JSON list of C-alpha atoms in Angstrom, two decimals:
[
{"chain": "A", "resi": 1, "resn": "UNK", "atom": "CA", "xyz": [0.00, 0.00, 0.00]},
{"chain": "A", "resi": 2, "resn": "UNK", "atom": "CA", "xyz": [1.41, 3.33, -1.27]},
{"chain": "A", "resi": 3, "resn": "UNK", "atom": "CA", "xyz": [1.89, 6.15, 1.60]},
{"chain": "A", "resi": 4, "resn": "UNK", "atom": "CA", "xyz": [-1.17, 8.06, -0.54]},
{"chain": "A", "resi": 5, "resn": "UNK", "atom": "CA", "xyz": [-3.34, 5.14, -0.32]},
{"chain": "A", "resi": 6, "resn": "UNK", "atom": "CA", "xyz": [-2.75, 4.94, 3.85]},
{"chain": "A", "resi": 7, "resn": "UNK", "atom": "CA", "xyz": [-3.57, 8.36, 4.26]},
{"chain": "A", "resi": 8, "resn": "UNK", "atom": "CA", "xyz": [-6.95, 8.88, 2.30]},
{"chain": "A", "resi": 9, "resn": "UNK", "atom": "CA", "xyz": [-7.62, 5.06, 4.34]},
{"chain": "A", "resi": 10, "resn": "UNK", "atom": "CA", "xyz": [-10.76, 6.03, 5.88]},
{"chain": "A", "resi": 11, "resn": "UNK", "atom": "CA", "xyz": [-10.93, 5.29, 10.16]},
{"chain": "A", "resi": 12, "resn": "UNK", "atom": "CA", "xyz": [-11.85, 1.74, 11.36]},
{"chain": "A", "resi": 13, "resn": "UNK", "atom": "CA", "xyz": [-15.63, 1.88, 11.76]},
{"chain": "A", "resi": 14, "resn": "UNK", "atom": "CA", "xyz": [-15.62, 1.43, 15.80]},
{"chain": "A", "resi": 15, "resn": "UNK", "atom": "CA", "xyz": [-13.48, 4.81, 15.76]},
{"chain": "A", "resi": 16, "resn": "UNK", "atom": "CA", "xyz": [-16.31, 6.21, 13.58]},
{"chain": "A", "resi": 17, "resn": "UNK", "atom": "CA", "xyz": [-19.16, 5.19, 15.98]},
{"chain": "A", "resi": 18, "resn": "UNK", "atom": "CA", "xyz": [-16.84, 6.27, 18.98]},
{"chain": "A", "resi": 19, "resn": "UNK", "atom": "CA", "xyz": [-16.43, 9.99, 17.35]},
{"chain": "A", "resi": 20, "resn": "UNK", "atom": "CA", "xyz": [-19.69, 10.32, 16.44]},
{"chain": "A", "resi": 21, "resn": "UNK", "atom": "CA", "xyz": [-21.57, 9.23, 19.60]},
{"chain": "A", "resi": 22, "resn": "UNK", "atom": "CA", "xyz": [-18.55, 11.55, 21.74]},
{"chain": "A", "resi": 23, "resn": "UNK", "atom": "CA", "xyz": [-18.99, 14.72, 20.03]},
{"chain": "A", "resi": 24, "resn": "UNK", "atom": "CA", "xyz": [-23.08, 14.38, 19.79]},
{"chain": "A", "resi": 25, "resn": "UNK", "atom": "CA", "xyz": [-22.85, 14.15, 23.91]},
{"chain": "A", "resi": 26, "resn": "UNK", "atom": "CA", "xyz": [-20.48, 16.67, 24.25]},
{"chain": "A", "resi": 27, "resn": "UNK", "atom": "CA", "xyz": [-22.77, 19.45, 21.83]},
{"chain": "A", "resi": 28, "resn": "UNK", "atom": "CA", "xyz": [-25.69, 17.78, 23.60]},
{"chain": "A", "resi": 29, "resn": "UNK", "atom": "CA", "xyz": [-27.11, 16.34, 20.44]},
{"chain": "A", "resi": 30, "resn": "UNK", "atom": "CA", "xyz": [-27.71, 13.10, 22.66]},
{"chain": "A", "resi": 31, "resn": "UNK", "atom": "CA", "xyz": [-28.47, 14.84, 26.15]},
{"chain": "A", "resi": 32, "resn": "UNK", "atom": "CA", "xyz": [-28.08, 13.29, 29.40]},
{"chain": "A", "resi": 33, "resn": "UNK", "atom": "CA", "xyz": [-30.88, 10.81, 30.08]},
{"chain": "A", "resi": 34, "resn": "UNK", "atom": "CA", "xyz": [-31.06, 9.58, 25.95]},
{"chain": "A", "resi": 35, "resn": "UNK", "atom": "CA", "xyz": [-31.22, 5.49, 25.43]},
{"chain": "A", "resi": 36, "resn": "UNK", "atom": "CA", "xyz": [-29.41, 4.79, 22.95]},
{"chain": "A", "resi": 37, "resn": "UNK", "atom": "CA", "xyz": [-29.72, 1.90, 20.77]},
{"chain": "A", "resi": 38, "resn": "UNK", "atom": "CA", "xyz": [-27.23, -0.32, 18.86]},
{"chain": "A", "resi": 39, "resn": "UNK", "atom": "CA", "xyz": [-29.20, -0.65, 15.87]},
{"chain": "A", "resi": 40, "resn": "UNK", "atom": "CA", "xyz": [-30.16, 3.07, 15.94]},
{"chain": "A", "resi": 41, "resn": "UNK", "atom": "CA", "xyz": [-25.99, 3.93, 15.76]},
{"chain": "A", "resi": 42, "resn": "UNK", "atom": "CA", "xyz": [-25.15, 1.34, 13.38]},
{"chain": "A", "resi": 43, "resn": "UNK", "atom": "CA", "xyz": [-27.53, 2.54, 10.77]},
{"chain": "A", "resi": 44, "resn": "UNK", "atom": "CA", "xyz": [-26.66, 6.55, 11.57]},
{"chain": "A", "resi": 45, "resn": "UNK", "atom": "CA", "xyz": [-23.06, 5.83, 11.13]},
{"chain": "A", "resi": 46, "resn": "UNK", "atom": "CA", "xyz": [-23.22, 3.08, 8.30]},
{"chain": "A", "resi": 47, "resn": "UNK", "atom": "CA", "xyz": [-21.80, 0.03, 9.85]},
{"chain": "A", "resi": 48, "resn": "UNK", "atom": "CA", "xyz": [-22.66, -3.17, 12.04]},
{"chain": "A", "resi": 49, "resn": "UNK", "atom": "CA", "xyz": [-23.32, -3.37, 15.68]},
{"chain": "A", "resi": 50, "resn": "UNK", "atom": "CA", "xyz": [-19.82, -5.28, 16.83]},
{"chain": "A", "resi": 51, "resn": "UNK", "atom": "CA", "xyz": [-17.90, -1.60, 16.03]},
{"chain": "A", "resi": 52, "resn": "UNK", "atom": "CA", "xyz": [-20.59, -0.01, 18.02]},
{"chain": "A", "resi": 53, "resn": "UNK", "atom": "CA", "xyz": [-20.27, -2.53, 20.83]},
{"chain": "A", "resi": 54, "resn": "UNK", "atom": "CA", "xyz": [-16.55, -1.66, 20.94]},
{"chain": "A", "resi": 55, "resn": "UNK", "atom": "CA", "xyz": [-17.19, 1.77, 20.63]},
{"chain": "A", "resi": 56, "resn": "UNK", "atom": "CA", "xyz": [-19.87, 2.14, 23.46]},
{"chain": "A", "resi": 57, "resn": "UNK", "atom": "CA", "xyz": [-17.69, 0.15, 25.67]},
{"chain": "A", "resi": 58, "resn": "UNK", "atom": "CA", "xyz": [-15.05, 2.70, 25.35]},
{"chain": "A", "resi": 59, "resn": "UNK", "atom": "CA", "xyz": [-17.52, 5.52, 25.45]},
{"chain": "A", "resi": 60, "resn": "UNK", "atom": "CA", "xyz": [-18.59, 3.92, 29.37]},
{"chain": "A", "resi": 61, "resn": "UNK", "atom": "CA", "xyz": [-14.94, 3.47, 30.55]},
{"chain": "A", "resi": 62, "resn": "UNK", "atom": "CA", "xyz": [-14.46, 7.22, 29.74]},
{"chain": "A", "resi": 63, "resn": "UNK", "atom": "CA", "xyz": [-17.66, 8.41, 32.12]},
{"chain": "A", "resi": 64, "resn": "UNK", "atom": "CA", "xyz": [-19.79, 9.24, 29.25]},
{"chain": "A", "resi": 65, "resn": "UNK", "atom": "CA", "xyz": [-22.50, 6.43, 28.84]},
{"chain": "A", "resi": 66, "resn": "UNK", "atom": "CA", "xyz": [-23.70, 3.55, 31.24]},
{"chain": "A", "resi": 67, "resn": "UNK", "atom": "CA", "xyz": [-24.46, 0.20, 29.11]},
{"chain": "A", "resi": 68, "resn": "UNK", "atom": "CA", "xyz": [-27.53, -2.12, 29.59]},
{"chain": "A", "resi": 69, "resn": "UNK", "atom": "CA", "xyz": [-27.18, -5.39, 28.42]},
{"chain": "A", "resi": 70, "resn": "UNK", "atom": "CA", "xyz": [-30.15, -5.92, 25.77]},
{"chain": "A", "resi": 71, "resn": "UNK", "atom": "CA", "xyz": [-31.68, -2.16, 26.34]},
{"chain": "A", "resi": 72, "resn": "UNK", "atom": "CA", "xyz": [-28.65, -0.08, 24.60]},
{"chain": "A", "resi": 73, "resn": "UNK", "atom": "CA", "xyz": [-26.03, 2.68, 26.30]},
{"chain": "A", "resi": 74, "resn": "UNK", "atom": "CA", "xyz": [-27.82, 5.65, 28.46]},
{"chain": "A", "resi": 75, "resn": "UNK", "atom": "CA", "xyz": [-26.31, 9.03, 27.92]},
{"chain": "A", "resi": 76, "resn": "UNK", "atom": "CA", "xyz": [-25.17, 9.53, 31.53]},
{"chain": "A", "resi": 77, "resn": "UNK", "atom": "CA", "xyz": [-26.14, 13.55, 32.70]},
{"chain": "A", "resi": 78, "resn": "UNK", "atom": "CA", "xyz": [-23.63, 15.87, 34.27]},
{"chain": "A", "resi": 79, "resn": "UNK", "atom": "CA", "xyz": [-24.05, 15.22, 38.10]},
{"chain": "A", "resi": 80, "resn": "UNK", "atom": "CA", "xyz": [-23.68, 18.33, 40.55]},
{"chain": "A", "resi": 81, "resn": "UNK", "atom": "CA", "xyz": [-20.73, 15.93, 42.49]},
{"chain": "A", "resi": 82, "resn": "UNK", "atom": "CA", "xyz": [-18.90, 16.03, 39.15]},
{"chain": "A", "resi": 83, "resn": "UNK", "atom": "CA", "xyz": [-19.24, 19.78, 38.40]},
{"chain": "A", "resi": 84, "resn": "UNK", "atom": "CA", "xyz": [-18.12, 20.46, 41.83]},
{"chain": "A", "resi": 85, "resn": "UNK", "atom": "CA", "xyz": [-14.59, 17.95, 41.39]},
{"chain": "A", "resi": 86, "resn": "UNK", "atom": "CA", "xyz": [-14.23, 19.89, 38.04]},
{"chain": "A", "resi": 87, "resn": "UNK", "atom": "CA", "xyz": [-14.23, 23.21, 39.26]},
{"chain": "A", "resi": 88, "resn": "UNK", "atom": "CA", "xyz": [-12.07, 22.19, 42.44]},
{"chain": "A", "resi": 89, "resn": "UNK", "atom": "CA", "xyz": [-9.36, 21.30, 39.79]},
{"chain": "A", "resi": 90, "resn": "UNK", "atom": "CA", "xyz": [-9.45, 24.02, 37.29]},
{"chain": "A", "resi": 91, "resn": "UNK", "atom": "CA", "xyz": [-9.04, 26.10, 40.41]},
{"chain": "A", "resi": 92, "resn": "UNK", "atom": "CA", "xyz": [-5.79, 24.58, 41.31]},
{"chain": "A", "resi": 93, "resn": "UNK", "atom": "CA", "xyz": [-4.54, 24.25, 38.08]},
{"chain": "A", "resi": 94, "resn": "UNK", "atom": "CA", "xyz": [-5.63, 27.28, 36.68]},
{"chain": "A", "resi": 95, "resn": "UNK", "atom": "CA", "xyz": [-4.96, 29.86, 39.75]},
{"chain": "A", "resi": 96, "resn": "UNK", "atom": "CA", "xyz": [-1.45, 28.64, 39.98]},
{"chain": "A", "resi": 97, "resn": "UNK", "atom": "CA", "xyz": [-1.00, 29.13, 36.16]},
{"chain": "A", "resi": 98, "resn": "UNK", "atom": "CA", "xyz": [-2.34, 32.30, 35.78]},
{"chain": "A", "resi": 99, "resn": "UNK", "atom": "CA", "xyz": [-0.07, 33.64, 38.30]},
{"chain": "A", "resi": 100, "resn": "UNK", "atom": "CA", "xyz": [3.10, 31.23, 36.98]},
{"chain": "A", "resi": 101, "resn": "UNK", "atom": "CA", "xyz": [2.85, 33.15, 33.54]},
{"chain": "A", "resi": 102, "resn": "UNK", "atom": "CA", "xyz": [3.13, 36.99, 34.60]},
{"chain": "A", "resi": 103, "resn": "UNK", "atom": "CA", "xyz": [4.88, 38.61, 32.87]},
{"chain": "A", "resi": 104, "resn": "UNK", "atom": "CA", "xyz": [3.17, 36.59, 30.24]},
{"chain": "A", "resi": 105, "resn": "UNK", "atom": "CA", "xyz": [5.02, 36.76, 26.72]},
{"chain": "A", "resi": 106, "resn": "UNK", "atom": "CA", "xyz": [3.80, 38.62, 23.54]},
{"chain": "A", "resi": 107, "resn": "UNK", "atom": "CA", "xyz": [3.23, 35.56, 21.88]},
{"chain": "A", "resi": 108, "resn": "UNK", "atom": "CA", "xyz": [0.88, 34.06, 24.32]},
{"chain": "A", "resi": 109, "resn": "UNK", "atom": "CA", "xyz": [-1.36, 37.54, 24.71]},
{"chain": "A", "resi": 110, "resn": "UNK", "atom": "CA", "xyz": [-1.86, 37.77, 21.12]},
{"chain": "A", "resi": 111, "resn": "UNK", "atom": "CA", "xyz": [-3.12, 33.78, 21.58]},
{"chain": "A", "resi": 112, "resn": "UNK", "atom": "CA", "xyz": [-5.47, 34.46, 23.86]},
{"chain": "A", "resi": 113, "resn": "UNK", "atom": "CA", "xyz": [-6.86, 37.54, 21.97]},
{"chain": "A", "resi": 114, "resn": "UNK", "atom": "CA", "xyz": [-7.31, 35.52, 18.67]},
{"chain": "A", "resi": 115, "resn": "UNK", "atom": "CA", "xyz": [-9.08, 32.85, 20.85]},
{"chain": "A", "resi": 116, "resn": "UNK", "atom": "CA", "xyz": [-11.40, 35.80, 22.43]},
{"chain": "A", "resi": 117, "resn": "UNK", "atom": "CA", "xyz": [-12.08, 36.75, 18.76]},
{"chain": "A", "resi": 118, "resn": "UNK", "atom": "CA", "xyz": [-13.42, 33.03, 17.90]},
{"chain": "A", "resi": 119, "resn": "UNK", "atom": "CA", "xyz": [-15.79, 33.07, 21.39]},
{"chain": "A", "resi": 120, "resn": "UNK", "atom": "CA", "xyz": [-17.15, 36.74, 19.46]},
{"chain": "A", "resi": 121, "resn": "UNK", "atom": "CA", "xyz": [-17.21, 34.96, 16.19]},
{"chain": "A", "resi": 122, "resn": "UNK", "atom": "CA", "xyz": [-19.01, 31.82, 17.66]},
{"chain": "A", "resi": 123, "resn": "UNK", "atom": "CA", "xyz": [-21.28, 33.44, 20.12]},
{"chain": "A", "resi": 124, "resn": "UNK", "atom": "CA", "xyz": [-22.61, 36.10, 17.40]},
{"chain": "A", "resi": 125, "resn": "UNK", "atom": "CA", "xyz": [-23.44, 32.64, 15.08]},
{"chain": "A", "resi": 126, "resn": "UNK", "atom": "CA", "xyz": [-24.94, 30.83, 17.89]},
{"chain": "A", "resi": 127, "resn": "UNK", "atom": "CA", "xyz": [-23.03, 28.30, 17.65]},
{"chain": "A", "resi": 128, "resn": "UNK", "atom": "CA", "xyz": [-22.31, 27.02, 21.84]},
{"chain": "A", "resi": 129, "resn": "UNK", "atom": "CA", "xyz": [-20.48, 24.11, 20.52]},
{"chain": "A", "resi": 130, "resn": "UNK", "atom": "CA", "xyz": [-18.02, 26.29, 18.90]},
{"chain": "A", "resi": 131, "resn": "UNK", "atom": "CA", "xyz": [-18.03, 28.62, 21.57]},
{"chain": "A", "resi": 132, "resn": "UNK", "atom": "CA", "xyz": [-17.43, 26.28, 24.66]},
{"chain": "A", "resi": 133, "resn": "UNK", "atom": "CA", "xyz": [-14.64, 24.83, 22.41]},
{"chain": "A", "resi": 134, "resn": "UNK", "atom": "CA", "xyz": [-12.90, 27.93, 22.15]},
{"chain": "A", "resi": 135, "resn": "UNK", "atom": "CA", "xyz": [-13.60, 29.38, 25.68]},
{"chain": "A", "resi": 136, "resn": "UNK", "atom": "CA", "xyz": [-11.97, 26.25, 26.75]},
{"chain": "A", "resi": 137, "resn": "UNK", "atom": "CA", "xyz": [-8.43, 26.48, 24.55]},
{"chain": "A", "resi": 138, "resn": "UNK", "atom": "CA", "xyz": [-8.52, 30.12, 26.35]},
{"chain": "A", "resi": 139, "resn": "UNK", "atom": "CA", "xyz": [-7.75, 28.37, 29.54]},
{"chain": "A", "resi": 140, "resn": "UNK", "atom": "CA", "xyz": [-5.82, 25.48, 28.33]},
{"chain": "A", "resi": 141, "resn": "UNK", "atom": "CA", "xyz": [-3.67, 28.41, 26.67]},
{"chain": "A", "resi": 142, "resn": "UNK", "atom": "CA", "xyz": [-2.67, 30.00, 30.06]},
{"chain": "A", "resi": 143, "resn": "UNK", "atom": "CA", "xyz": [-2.45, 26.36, 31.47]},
{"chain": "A", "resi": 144, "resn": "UNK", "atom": "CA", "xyz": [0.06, 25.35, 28.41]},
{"chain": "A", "resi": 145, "resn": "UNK", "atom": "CA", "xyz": [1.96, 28.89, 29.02]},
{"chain": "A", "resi": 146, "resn": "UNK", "atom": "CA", "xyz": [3.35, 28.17, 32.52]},
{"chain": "A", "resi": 147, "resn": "UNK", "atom": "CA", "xyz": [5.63, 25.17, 31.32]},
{"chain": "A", "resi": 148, "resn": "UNK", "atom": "CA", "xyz": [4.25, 22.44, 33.68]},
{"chain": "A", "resi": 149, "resn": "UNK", "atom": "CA", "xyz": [4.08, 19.40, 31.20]},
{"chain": "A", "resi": 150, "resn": "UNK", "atom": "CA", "xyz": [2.32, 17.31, 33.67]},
{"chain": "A", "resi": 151, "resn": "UNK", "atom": "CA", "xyz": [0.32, 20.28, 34.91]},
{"chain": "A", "resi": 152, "resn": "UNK", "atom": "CA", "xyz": [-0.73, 20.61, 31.26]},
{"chain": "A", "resi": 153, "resn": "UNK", "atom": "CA", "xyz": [-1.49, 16.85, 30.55]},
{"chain": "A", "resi": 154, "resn": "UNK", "atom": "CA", "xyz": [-3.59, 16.88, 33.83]},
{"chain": "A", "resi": 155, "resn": "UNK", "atom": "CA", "xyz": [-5.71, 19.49, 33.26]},
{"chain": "A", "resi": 156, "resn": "UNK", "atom": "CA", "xyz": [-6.08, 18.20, 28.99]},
{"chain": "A", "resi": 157, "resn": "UNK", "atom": "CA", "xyz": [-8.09, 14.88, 30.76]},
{"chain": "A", "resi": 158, "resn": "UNK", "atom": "CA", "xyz": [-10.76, 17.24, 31.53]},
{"chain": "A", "resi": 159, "resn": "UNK", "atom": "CA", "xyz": [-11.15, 18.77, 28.37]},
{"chain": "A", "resi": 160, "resn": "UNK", "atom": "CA", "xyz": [-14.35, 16.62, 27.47]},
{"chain": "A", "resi": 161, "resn": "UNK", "atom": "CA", "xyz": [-16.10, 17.02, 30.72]},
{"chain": "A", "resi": 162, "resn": "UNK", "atom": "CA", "xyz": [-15.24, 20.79, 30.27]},
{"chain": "A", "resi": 163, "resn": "UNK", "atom": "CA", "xyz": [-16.62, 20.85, 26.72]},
{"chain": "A", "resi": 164, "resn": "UNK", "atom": "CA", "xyz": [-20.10, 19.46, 28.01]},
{"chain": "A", "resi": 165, "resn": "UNK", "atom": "CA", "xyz": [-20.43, 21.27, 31.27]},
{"chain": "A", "resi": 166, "resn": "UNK", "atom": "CA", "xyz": [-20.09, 24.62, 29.06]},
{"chain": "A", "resi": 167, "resn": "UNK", "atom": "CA", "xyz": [-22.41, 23.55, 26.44]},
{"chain": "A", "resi": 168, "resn": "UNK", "atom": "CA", "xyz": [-24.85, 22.23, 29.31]},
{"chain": "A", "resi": 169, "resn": "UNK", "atom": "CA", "xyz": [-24.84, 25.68, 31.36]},
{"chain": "A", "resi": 170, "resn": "UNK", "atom": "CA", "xyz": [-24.47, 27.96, 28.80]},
{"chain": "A", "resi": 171, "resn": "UNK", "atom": "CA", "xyz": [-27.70, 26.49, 27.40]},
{"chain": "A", "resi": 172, "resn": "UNK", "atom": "CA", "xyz": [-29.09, 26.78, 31.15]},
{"chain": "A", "resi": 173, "resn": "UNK", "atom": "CA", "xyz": [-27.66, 30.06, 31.49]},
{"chain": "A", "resi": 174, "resn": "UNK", "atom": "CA", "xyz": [-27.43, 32.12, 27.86]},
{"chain": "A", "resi": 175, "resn": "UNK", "atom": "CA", "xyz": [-26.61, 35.59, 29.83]},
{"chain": "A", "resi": 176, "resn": "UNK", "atom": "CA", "xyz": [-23.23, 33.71, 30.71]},
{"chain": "A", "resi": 177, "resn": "UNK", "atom": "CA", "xyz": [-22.10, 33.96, 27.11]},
{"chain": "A", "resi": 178, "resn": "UNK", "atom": "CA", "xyz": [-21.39, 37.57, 27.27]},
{"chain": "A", "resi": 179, "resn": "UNK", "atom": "CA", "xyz": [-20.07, 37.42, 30.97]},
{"chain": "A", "resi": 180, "resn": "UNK", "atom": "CA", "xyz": [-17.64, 34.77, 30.08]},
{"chain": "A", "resi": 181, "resn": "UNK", "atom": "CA", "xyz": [-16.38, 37.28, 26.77]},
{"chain": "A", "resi": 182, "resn": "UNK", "atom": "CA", "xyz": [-16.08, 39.87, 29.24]},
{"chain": "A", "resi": 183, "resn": "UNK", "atom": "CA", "xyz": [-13.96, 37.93, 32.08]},
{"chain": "A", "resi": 184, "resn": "UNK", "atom": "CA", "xyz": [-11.99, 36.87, 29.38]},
{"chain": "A", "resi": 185, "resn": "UNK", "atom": "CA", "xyz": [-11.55, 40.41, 28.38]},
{"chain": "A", "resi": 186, "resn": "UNK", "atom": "CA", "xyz": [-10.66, 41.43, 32.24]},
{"chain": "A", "resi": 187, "resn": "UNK", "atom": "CA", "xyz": [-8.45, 38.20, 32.29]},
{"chain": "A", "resi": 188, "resn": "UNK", "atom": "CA", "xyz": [-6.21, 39.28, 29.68]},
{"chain": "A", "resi": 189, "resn": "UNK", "atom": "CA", "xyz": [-6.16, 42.89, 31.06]},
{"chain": "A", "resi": 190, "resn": "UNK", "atom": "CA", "xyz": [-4.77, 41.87, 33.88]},
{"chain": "A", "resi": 191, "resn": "UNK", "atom": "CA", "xyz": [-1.94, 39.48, 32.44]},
{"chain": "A", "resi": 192, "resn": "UNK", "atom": "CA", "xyz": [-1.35, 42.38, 30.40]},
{"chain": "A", "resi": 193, "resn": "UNK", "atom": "CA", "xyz": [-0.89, 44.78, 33.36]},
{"chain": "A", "resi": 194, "resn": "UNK", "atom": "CA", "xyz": [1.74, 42.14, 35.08]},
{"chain": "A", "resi": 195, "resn": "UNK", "atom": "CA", "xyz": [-0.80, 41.72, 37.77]},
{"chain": "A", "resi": 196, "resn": "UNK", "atom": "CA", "xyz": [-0.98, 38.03, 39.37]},
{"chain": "A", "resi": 197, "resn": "UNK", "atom": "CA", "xyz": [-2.99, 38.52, 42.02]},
{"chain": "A", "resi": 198, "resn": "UNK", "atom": "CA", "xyz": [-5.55, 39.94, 40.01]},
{"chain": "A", "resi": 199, "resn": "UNK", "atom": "CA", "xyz": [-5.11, 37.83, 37.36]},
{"chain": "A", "resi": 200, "resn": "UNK", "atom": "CA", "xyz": [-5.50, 35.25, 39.67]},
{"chain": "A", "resi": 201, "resn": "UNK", "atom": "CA", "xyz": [-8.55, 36.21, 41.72]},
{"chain": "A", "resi": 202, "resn": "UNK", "atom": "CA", "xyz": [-10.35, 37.46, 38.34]},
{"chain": "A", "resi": 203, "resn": "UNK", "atom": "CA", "xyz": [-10.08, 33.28, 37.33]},
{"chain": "A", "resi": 204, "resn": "UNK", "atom": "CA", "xyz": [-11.49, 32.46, 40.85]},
{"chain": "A", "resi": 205, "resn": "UNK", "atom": "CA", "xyz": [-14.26, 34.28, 40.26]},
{"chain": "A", "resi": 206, "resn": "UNK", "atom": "CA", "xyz": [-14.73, 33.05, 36.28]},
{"chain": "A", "resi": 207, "resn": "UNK", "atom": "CA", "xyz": [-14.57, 29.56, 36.84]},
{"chain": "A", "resi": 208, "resn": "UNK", "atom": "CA", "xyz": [-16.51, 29.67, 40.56]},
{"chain": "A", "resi": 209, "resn": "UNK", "atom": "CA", "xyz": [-20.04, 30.63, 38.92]},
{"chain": "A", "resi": 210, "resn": "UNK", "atom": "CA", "xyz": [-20.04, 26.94, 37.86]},
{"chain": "A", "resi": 211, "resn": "UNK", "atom": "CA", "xyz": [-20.77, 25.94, 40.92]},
{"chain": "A", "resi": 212, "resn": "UNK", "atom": "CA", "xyz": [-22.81, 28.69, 41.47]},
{"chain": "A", "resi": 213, "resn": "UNK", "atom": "CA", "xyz": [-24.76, 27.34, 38.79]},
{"chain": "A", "resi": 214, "resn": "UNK", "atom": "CA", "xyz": [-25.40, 24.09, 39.91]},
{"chain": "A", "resi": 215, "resn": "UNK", "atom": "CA", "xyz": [-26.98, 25.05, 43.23]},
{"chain": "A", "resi": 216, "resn": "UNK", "atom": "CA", "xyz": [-29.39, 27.07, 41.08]},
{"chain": "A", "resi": 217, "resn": "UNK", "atom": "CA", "xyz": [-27.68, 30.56, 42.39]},
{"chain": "A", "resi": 218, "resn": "UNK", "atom": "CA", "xyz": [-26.17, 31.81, 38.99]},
{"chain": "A", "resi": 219, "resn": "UNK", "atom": "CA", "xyz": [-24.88, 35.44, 38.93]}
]
C-alpha cells in the first residue's frame, strides 16, 4: 500500500461510531438521560453493531454512557458531584497558572486575543459548541503557558467534561455567554498589566459561577 493510499484510508468503523456518539454528547445532540440503541448507531453511522459494541464500551470506561445489556447505552447527565470535582481542579490548576505566567510573553497575549475573537465569532453565530470549544483552549492556553508538562497533561483529561459542562450551562444560562467574553476580556487585562494577584482572583471568580450554577444561584 502506497503512503497516498494509507492516508486517504478512511478510520476503522468502531473509531467512527466512537467519534460520532462523543462529540453528539459533548454538543448535547444526545443529552443526558437519551437510550441509545445499537441498531439506531449502526444505521446513523453506516456500519454493524460489533464496532458499536466496541465503541460504546469505550464511550462507558471514559464516564460518558452507562451500558444495559439488551436495552442499549444511556447518555449519563452531568451530576452536581462532578461539576463540583471539576471546578475544584481548574481552580488549582488554573490559579497557579495564571499567576506562573506573569509577565506573560507577547506571543501568548496575542493567543489568547485571537481565541477571544473566535468566542465573538461563535457566540454572534450561535453556535455554543463552537463557543465552549474555544472558551476552553482560552484556559488550556494559560495552562500550556506556565511550562508544567504534567500540569498541562492533567488538566487536557478534563477537556471533554469541560466541553459538556459549558455547552450544558451555557444552554441553562445564555446571559453567561457575554459574561464569560467579558472575564476573558478582564483576564487578559490583567496578564497584560503584570498583575498576578488579580489575574489570579479574576479566574477564581470566572470559573466559581459553575458551581454557582449548579446550586441554582447563577450570577
Amino acid at each position: 500500500m502506497s503512503p497516498a493510499d494509507t492516508a486517504t484510508k478512511p478510520p476503522p468503523a468502531a473509531e467512527r461510531v466512537y467519534h460520532h456518539v462523543k462529540q453528539a454528547v459533548l454538543d448535547r445532540r444526545y443529552e443526558g438521560g437519551t437510550l441509545l440503541s445499537e441498531g439506531e448507531l449502526a444505521d446513523a453511522v453506516g456500519v454493524s453493531r460489533t464496532p458499536v459494541r466496541e465503541a460504546l464500551l469505550r464511550l462507558e470506561a471514559e464516564g460518558l454512557l452507562k451500558l444495559y445489556p439488551k436495552k442499549g447505552a444511556l447518555v449519563l447527565p452531568v451530576s452536581s458531584q462532578e461539576i463540583a470535582d471539576v471546578v475544584e481542579t481548574r481552580l488549582l490548576v488554573e490559579q497557579h497558572a495564571v499567576a506562573k505566567v506573569v509577565p506573560a510573553g507577547g506571543q501568548l497575549l496575542a493567543r489568547l486575543e485571537e481565541l477571544l475573537e473566535e468566542q465573538r465569532m461563535h457566540a454572534a453565530a450561535g453556535d455554543l459548541a463552537a463557543f465552549a470549544a474555544a472558551d476552553r483552549c482560552f484556559h488550556a492556553a494559560i495552562v500550556r503557558a506556565a511550562g508544567n508538562a504534567i500540569l498541562a497533561q492533567l488538566y487536557d483529561q478534563l477537556r471533554d467534561r469541560q466541553l459538556r459542562m459549558g455547552v450544558a450551562t451555557m444552554h441553562a444560562e445564555p446571559g453567561r455567554i457575554a459574561k464569560n467574553i467579558t472575564e476573558h476580556t478582564e483576564i487578559l487585562q490583567a496578564l497584560r498589566a503584570g498583575d498576578a494577584g488579580f489575574a489570579s482572583g479574576l479566574v477564581q471568580r470566572h470559573i466559581s459561577w459553575v458551581n454557582n450554577l449548579a446550586r441554582g444561584e447563577a450570577r
